[in-house]
């Protein structure tokens, strides 16, 4: 709805009201989401075959003795992995958008969700020499949430903090909470490369990635944060970020507390 007043010689002579019917655009949005879900699903079978064939080829003696063939197989393998991740993210996102990835809200302890998520990523963080610190959190603090979905959000935020590290700086990630009346705000703070001001809102949209000038290597799918946003929205919470380039970022999300 758009409303504007019209005046003539400083006198109000009327009001223009513009009402726009968004039923059609909502329908198109739904069709887009369903189309993405179907196509991504259909990609799974051929990708599995490609994966198996490439695995067989990479075990072949003749292929391994030819450096060029070996290199080509390596590229196919890496790109196949990228497609597998992309499809997994697309399917996750479309499930959230269509409401099929049902959120089952329950009264759960926040500390154990955070601890389990950190534990799930322990090997990855050790490999990357990243340190994750969980601040002292009240064991009994409960939130009304779906633990597996919230864990997905935390893991996405931690792995982003590791992925978008600052060059030659070991990632250090601090996880804390702030209690505010009926809400709990979880914060994930990193010492990474930071996010330019004009990207702070956009990065939660699908396929938005901060342009990197160095080697142009694409590090993800641009879907992780939109999945996080979808999950937090389904919990009636908010997700946002504060960041300074070259200093680091802090991602926040809010949940309803139970006590
Ligand atoms: P991707 O799969 O590309 O990681 P995301 O939706 O998770 O997609 O993130 C979108 C973009 O936001 C990333 O490509 C990256 O440029 C930026 N970004 C996300 N998290 C961080 C972070 N902790 N530090 C710096 N940049 C980040």
mmCIF file of C-alpha atoms and ligand atoms in Angstrom:
data_model
loop_
_atom_site.group_PDB
_atom_site.id
_atom_site.type_symbol
_atom_site.label_atom_id
_atom_site.label_comp_id
_atom_site.label_asym_id
_atom_site.label_seq_id
_atom_site.Cartn_x
_atom_site.Cartn_y
_atom_site.Cartn_z
ATOM 1 C CA UNK A 1 0.000 0.000 0.000
ATOM 2 C CA UNK A 2 1.289 3.423 -0.955
ATOM 3 C CA UNK A 3 -0.338 6.607 0.341
ATOM 4 C CA UNK A 4 0.593 10.162 -0.600
ATOM 5 C CA UNK A 5 -1.175 13.472 -0.099
ATOM 6 C CA UNK A 6 -1.643 16.026 -2.894
ATOM 7 C CA UNK A 7 -1.459 19.703 -2.103
ATOM 8 C CA UNK A 8 -2.075 22.854 -4.111
ATOM 9 C CA UNK A 9 -0.980 26.285 -2.831
ATOM 10 C CA UNK A 10 -0.060 24.666 0.478
ATOM 11 C CA UNK A 11 -3.559 23.312 0.846
ATOM 12 C CA UNK A 12 -4.333 19.620 1.029
ATOM 13 C CA UNK A 13 -6.686 18.781 -1.814
ATOM 14 C CA UNK A 14 -6.631 15.012 -1.743
ATOM 15 C CA UNK A 15 -4.869 11.732 -1.150
ATOM 16 C CA UNK A 16 -3.610 9.169 -3.614
ATOM 17 C CA UNK A 17 -3.805 5.586 -2.405
ATOM 18 C CA UNK A 18 -2.137 2.901 -4.466
ATOM 19 C CA UNK A 19 -3.032 -0.697 -3.667
ATOM 20 C CA UNK A 20 -1.014 -3.415 -5.327
ATOM 21 C CA UNK A 21 -2.245 -6.982 -5.580
ATOM 22 C CA UNK A 22 0.750 -9.220 -4.799
ATOM 23 C CA UNK A 23 -1.109 -12.543 -5.103
ATOM 24 C CA UNK A 24 0.434 -13.113 -8.527
ATOM 25 C CA UNK A 25 3.993 -12.396 -7.424
ATOM 26 C CA UNK A 26 3.558 -14.664 -4.390
ATOM 27 C CA UNK A 27 2.330 -17.427 -6.725
ATOM 28 C CA UNK A 28 5.334 -16.943 -8.999
ATOM 29 C CA UNK A 29 7.641 -17.060 -5.967
ATOM 30 C CA UNK A 30 6.078 -20.346 -4.899
ATOM 31 C CA UNK A 31 6.428 -21.776 -8.412
ATOM 32 C CA UNK A 32 10.099 -20.743 -8.471
ATOM 33 C CA UNK A 33 10.765 -22.471 -5.159
ATOM 34 C CA UNK A 34 8.992 -25.635 -6.286
ATOM 35 C CA UNK A 35 10.863 -25.601 -9.587
ATOM 36 C CA UNK A 36 14.212 -25.324 -7.770
ATOM 37 C CA UNK A 37 13.232 -28.186 -5.452
ATOM 38 C CA UNK A 38 12.293 -30.469 -8.357
ATOM 39 C CA UNK A 39 15.329 -29.666 -10.492
ATOM 40 C CA UNK A 40 17.755 -30.063 -7.585
ATOM 41 C CA UNK A 41 16.224 -33.393 -6.730
ATOM 42 C CA UNK A 42 16.523 -34.571 -10.345
ATOM 43 C CA UNK A 43 20.223 -33.638 -10.353
ATOM 44 C CA UNK A 44 20.996 -36.057 -7.547
ATOM 45 C CA UNK A 45 20.848 -39.310 -9.567
ATOM 46 C CA UNK A 46 23.134 -38.282 -12.467
ATOM 47 C CA UNK A 47 25.560 -36.738 -9.981
ATOM 48 C CA UNK A 48 25.793 -39.993 -8.047
ATOM 49 C CA UNK A 49 26.667 -41.807 -11.309
ATOM 50 C CA UNK A 50 29.256 -39.175 -12.200
ATOM 51 C CA UNK A 51 30.755 -39.524 -8.716
ATOM 52 C CA UNK A 52 31.024 -43.312 -8.963
ATOM 53 C CA UNK A 53 32.497 -43.209 -12.466
ATOM 54 C CA UNK A 54 35.092 -40.626 -11.473
ATOM 55 C CA UNK A 55 36.048 -42.666 -8.403
ATOM 56 C CA UNK A 56 36.596 -45.700 -10.605
ATOM 57 C CA UNK A 57 38.634 -43.681 -13.106
ATOM 58 C CA UNK A 58 40.812 -42.153 -10.395
ATOM 59 C CA UNK A 59 41.712 -45.636 -9.198
ATOM 60 C CA UNK A 60 42.832 -46.639 -12.704
ATOM 61 C CA UNK A 61 46.586 -47.207 -13.155
ATOM 62 C CA UNK A 62 46.736 -45.906 -16.746
ATOM 63 C CA UNK A 63 44.956 -42.688 -15.831
ATOM 64 C CA UNK A 64 47.236 -42.105 -12.871
ATOM 65 C CA UNK A 65 50.336 -42.508 -14.989
ATOM 66 C CA UNK A 66 49.277 -39.620 -17.224
ATOM 67 C CA UNK A 67 49.657 -36.292 -15.322
ATOM 68 C CA UNK A 68 47.193 -34.454 -17.552
ATOM 69 C CA UNK A 69 44.489 -37.110 -17.164
ATOM 70 C CA UNK A 70 45.115 -37.249 -13.436
ATOM 71 C CA UNK A 71 44.682 -33.502 -13.198
ATOM 72 C CA UNK A 72 41.481 -33.539 -15.265
ATOM 73 C CA UNK A 73 39.991 -36.234 -13.044
ATOM 74 C CA UNK A 74 40.874 -34.170 -9.979
ATOM 75 C CA UNK A 75 39.037 -31.163 -11.447
ATOM 76 C CA UNK A 76 35.933 -33.246 -12.246
ATOM 77 C CA UNK A 77 35.973 -34.595 -8.684
ATOM 78 C CA UNK A 78 36.244 -31.143 -7.116
ATOM 79 C CA UNK A 79 33.531 -29.643 -9.304
ATOM 80 C CA UNK A 80 31.264 -32.613 -8.623
ATOM 81 C CA UNK A 81 31.699 -31.970 -4.892
ATOM 82 C CA UNK A 82 30.749 -28.333 -5.425
ATOM 83 C CA UNK A 83 27.589 -29.406 -7.217
ATOM 84 C CA UNK A 84 26.732 -31.847 -4.431
ATOM 85 C CA UNK A 85 27.003 -28.998 -1.879
ATOM 86 C CA UNK A 86 25.006 -26.630 -4.050
ATOM 87 C CA UNK A 87 22.202 -29.141 -4.493
ATOM 88 C CA UNK A 88 22.136 -29.967 -0.787
ATOM 89 C CA UNK A 89 21.859 -26.252 0.038
ATOM 90 C CA UNK A 90 19.179 -25.681 -2.614
ATOM 91 C CA UNK A 91 17.134 -28.588 -1.292
ATOM 92 C CA UNK A 92 17.503 -27.401 2.314
ATOM 93 C CA UNK A 93 16.429 -23.912 1.322
ATOM 94 C CA UNK A 94 13.437 -24.996 -0.740
ATOM 95 C CA UNK A 95 12.293 -27.272 2.090
ATOM 96 C CA UNK A 96 12.316 -24.297 4.439
ATOM 97 C CA UNK A 97 10.626 -22.000 1.922
ATOM 98 C CA UNK A 98 7.857 -24.464 1.099
ATOM 99 C CA UNK A 99 7.403 -25.327 4.763
ATOM 100 C CA UNK A 100 8.290 -28.980 4.069
ATOM 101 C CA UNK A 101 11.365 -28.963 6.280
ATOM 102 C CA UNK A 102 9.054 -28.807 9.227
ATOM 103 C CA UNK A 103 10.284 -27.002 12.276
ATOM 104 C CA UNK A 104 9.426 -28.938 15.426
ATOM 105 C CA UNK A 105 9.539 -26.464 18.288
ATOM 106 C CA UNK A 106 10.303 -27.817 21.726
ATOM 107 C CA UNK A 107 11.652 -26.625 25.018
ATOM 108 C CA UNK A 108 15.399 -27.317 24.795
ATOM 109 C CA UNK A 109 18.611 -26.396 26.571
ATOM 110 C CA UNK A 110 20.574 -23.859 24.552
ATOM 111 C CA UNK A 111 23.969 -24.738 26.040
ATOM 112 C CA UNK A 112 23.833 -28.338 24.883
ATOM 113 C CA UNK A 113 22.770 -27.305 21.346
ATOM 114 C CA UNK A 114 25.788 -24.987 21.168
ATOM 115 C CA UNK A 115 28.152 -27.603 22.628
ATOM 116 C CA UNK A 116 26.942 -30.332 20.257
ATOM 117 C CA UNK A 117 27.278 -28.060 17.219
ATOM 118 C CA UNK A 118 30.853 -27.174 18.183
ATOM 119 C CA UNK A 119 31.623 -30.862 18.738
ATOM 120 C CA UNK A 120 30.244 -31.754 15.272
ATOM 121 C CA UNK A 121 32.699 -29.304 13.701
ATOM 122 C CA UNK A 122 35.662 -30.221 15.923
ATOM 123 C CA UNK A 123 37.628 -32.137 13.263
ATOM 124 C CA UNK A 124 37.101 -29.441 10.662
ATOM 125 C CA UNK A 125 38.146 -26.692 13.087
ATOM 126 C CA UNK A 126 41.226 -28.636 14.225
ATOM 127 C CA UNK A 127 42.254 -29.152 10.595
ATOM 128 C CA UNK A 128 41.854 -25.436 9.928
ATOM 129 C CA UNK A 129 43.606 -24.492 13.188
ATOM 130 C CA UNK A 130 40.510 -22.606 14.256
ATOM 131 C CA UNK A 131 39.663 -22.038 17.891
ATOM 132 C CA UNK A 132 36.031 -21.953 18.992
ATOM 133 C CA UNK A 133 35.299 -20.611 22.471
ATOM 134 C CA UNK A 134 31.944 -21.011 24.147
ATOM 135 C CA UNK A 135 31.456 -18.408 26.852
ATOM 136 C CA UNK A 136 30.096 -19.416 30.213
ATOM 137 C CA UNK A 137 26.413 -20.023 29.627
ATOM 138 C CA UNK A 138 23.750 -20.967 32.139
ATOM 139 C CA UNK A 139 23.149 -24.732 31.734
ATOM 140 C CA UNK A 140 19.459 -24.339 32.433
ATOM 141 C CA UNK A 141 18.730 -21.643 29.904
ATOM 142 C CA UNK A 142 15.981 -23.038 27.691
ATOM 143 C CA UNK A 143 14.728 -21.876 24.323
ATOM 144 C CA UNK A 144 11.646 -22.729 22.348
ATOM 145 C CA UNK A 145 13.274 -24.097 19.217
ATOM 146 C CA UNK A 146 14.028 -27.002 16.881
ATOM 147 C CA UNK A 147 17.470 -28.173 18.112
ATOM 148 C CA UNK A 148 18.595 -29.762 14.831
ATOM 149 C CA UNK A 149 17.719 -26.636 12.829
ATOM 150 C CA UNK A 150 19.378 -24.274 15.302
ATOM 151 C CA UNK A 151 22.441 -26.497 15.224
ATOM 152 C CA UNK A 152 22.478 -26.107 11.421
ATOM 153 C CA UNK A 153 22.478 -22.311 11.839
ATOM 154 C CA UNK A 154 25.334 -22.356 14.387
ATOM 155 C CA UNK A 155 27.391 -24.716 12.240
ATOM 156 C CA UNK A 156 26.851 -22.541 9.180
ATOM 157 C CA UNK A 157 27.984 -19.452 11.095
ATOM 158 C CA UNK A 158 31.056 -21.184 12.547
ATOM 159 C CA UNK A 159 32.135 -22.652 9.223
ATOM 160 C CA UNK A 160 31.686 -19.264 7.525
ATOM 161 C CA UNK A 161 33.844 -17.680 10.240
ATOM 162 C CA UNK A 162 36.547 -20.243 9.417
ATOM 163 C CA UNK A 163 36.122 -19.990 5.624
ATOM 164 C CA UNK A 164 36.205 -16.197 5.510
ATOM 165 C CA UNK A 165 39.239 -15.890 7.765
ATOM 166 C CA UNK A 166 41.765 -13.117 7.384
ATOM 167 C CA UNK A 167 44.874 -14.131 5.528
ATOM 168 C CA UNK A 168 47.600 -15.457 7.867
ATOM 169 C CA UNK A 169 45.377 -15.102 10.939
ATOM 170 C CA UNK A 170 44.189 -18.204 12.769
ATOM 171 C CA UNK A 171 40.402 -18.063 13.119
ATOM 172 C CA UNK A 172 39.189 -17.401 16.643
ATOM 173 C CA UNK A 173 35.445 -17.650 17.184
ATOM 174 C CA UNK A 174 33.602 -16.589 20.298
ATOM 175 C CA UNK A 175 30.069 -17.784 20.979
ATOM 176 C CA UNK A 176 28.014 -16.012 23.614
ATOM 177 C CA UNK A 177 24.451 -15.159 24.525
ATOM 178 C CA UNK A 178 22.614 -12.070 25.709
ATOM 179 C CA UNK A 179 19.358 -12.475 27.605
ATOM 180 C CA UNK A 180 16.744 -9.805 26.892
ATOM 181 C CA UNK A 181 13.317 -10.151 28.541
ATOM 182 C CA UNK A 182 11.675 -13.034 26.635
ATOM 183 C CA UNK A 183 14.408 -13.340 24.063
ATOM 184 C CA UNK A 184 17.824 -14.911 23.931
ATOM 185 C CA UNK A 185 20.302 -13.494 21.464
ATOM 186 C CA UNK A 186 23.114 -15.792 20.363
ATOM 187 C CA UNK A 187 26.254 -14.114 19.017
ATOM 188 C CA UNK A 188 29.020 -15.666 16.912
ATOM 189 C CA UNK A 189 32.010 -13.343 16.739
ATOM 190 C CA UNK A 190 35.040 -13.868 14.517
ATOM 191 C CA UNK A 191 38.380 -12.230 13.744
ATOM 192 C CA UNK A 192 37.983 -12.779 10.008
ATOM 193 C CA UNK A 193 38.157 -10.558 6.950
ATOM 194 C CA UNK A 194 34.904 -8.719 7.725
ATOM 195 C CA UNK A 195 32.100 -7.717 5.379
ATOM 196 C CA UNK A 196 31.835 -4.402 3.499
ATOM 197 C CA UNK A 197 29.051 -2.107 4.765
ATOM 198 C CA UNK A 198 26.964 -2.279 1.588
ATOM 199 C CA UNK A 199 26.762 -6.080 1.841
ATOM 200 C CA UNK A 200 25.562 -6.308 5.452
ATOM 201 C CA UNK A 201 21.870 -6.712 4.581
ATOM 202 C CA UNK A 202 22.308 -8.364 1.197
ATOM 203 C CA UNK A 203 24.364 -11.369 2.306
ATOM 204 C CA UNK A 204 21.236 -12.989 3.771
ATOM 205 C CA UNK A 205 19.732 -13.132 0.276
ATOM 206 C CA UNK A 206 20.143 -16.127 -2.023
ATOM 207 C CA UNK A 207 23.370 -16.364 -4.072
ATOM 208 C CA UNK A 208 24.879 -13.154 -2.695
ATOM 209 C CA UNK A 209 28.614 -13.446 -2.119
ATOM 210 C CA UNK A 210 31.067 -10.679 -1.361
ATOM 211 C CA UNK A 211 33.261 -10.151 -4.403
ATOM 212 C CA UNK A 212 36.864 -11.098 -3.764
ATOM 213 C CA UNK A 213 39.585 -9.616 -5.870
ATOM 214 C CA UNK A 214 42.514 -11.898 -4.937
ATOM 215 C CA UNK A 215 42.449 -15.276 -6.681
ATOM 216 C CA UNK A 216 38.763 -15.188 -7.582
ATOM 217 C CA UNK A 217 38.252 -18.571 -5.946
ATOM 218 C CA UNK A 218 34.594 -19.223 -5.143
ATOM 219 C CA UNK A 219 34.365 -20.631 -1.652
ATOM 220 C CA UNK A 220 30.710 -21.499 -1.203
ATOM 221 C CA UNK A 221 27.290 -21.508 -2.788
ATOM 222 C CA UNK A 222 25.919 -18.206 -1.479
ATOM 223 C CA UNK A 223 23.019 -20.057 0.132
ATOM 224 C CA UNK A 224 24.208 -20.753 3.685
ATOM 225 C CA UNK A 225 23.015 -17.490 5.216
ATOM 226 C CA UNK A 226 19.661 -17.544 3.408
ATOM 227 C CA UNK A 227 19.118 -21.012 4.897
ATOM 228 C CA UNK A 228 19.986 -19.583 8.338
ATOM 229 C CA UNK A 229 17.575 -16.695 7.792
ATOM 230 C CA UNK A 230 14.794 -19.077 6.688
ATOM 231 C CA UNK A 231 15.291 -21.199 9.813
ATOM 232 C CA UNK A 232 15.374 -18.241 12.213
ATOM 233 C CA UNK A 233 12.324 -16.626 10.557
ATOM 234 C CA UNK A 234 10.452 -19.917 11.008
ATOM 235 C CA UNK A 235 11.236 -19.545 14.725
ATOM 236 C CA UNK A 236 9.859 -15.960 14.647
ATOM 237 C CA UNK A 237 13.344 -14.699 15.400
ATOM 238 C CA UNK A 238 15.696 -12.223 13.741
ATOM 239 C CA UNK A 239 19.186 -12.651 12.298
ATOM 240 C CA UNK A 240 21.644 -9.834 11.582
ATOM 241 C CA UNK A 241 25.327 -8.994 11.405
ATOM 242 C CA UNK A 242 27.731 -6.268 12.495
ATOM 243 C CA UNK A 243 31.084 -6.168 10.789
ATOM 244 C CA UNK A 244 34.226 -4.161 10.115
ATOM 245 C CA UNK A 245 36.414 -4.993 7.143
ATOM 246 C CA UNK A 246 39.767 -6.478 8.227
ATOM 247 C CA UNK A 247 38.649 -6.684 11.860
ATOM 248 C CA UNK A 248 35.897 -9.281 11.904
ATOM 249 C CA UNK A 249 32.176 -9.902 12.054
ATOM 250 C CA UNK A 250 29.596 -10.756 14.673
ATOM 251 C CA UNK A 251 26.476 -12.589 13.617
ATOM 252 C CA UNK A 252 23.462 -12.452 15.946
ATOM 253 C CA UNK A 253 20.178 -14.333 16.022
ATOM 254 C CA UNK A 254 17.321 -14.190 18.482
ATOM 255 C CA UNK A 255 15.095 -16.938 19.841
ATOM 256 C CA UNK A 256 12.225 -17.042 22.286
ATOM 257 C CA UNK A 257 13.445 -18.109 25.716
ATOM 258 C CA UNK A 258 11.515 -20.523 27.837
ATOM 259 C CA UNK A 259 12.529 -19.389 31.309
HETATM 260 P P1 LIG B 1 28.563 -19.115 1.054
HETATM 261 O O1 LIG B 1 28.069 -20.478 0.706
HETATM 262 O O2 LIG B 1 29.096 -18.351 -0.099
HETATM 263 O O3 LIG B 1 29.473 -19.148 2.236
HETATM 264 P P2 LIG B 1 26.691 -17.650 2.702
HETATM 265 O O4 LIG B 1 25.261 -17.309 2.379
HETATM 266 O O5 LIG B 1 26.934 -18.488 3.896
HETATM 267 O O6 LIG B 1 27.234 -18.325 1.402
HETATM 268 O O7 LIG B 1 27.493 -16.306 2.844
HETATM 269 C C1 LIG B 1 27.323 -15.263 1.881
HETATM 270 C C2 LIG B 1 28.566 -14.416 1.776
HETATM 271 O O8 LIG B 1 28.742 -13.645 2.956
HETATM 272 C C3 LIG B 1 29.852 -15.220 1.639
HETATM 273 O O9 LIG B 1 30.102 -15.542 0.295
HETATM 274 C C4 LIG B 1 30.896 -14.279 2.228
HETATM 275 O O10 LIG B 1 31.324 -13.382 1.232
HETATM 276 C C5 LIG B 1 30.121 -13.485 3.263
HETATM 277 N N1 LIG B 1 30.338 -13.991 4.645
HETATM 278 C C6 LIG B 1 29.554 -14.843 5.322
HETATM 279 N N2 LIG B 1 30.014 -15.051 6.581
HETATM 280 C C7 LIG B 1 31.135 -14.303 6.702
HETATM 281 C C8 LIG B 1 32.081 -14.075 7.762
HETATM 282 N N3 LIG B 1 31.975 -14.655 8.954
HETATM 283 N N4 LIG B 1 33.112 -13.209 7.509
HETATM 284 C C9 LIG B 1 33.235 -12.592 6.316
HETATM 285 N N5 LIG B 1 32.378 -12.763 5.267
HETATM 286 C C10 LIG B 1 31.338 -13.611 5.452
#
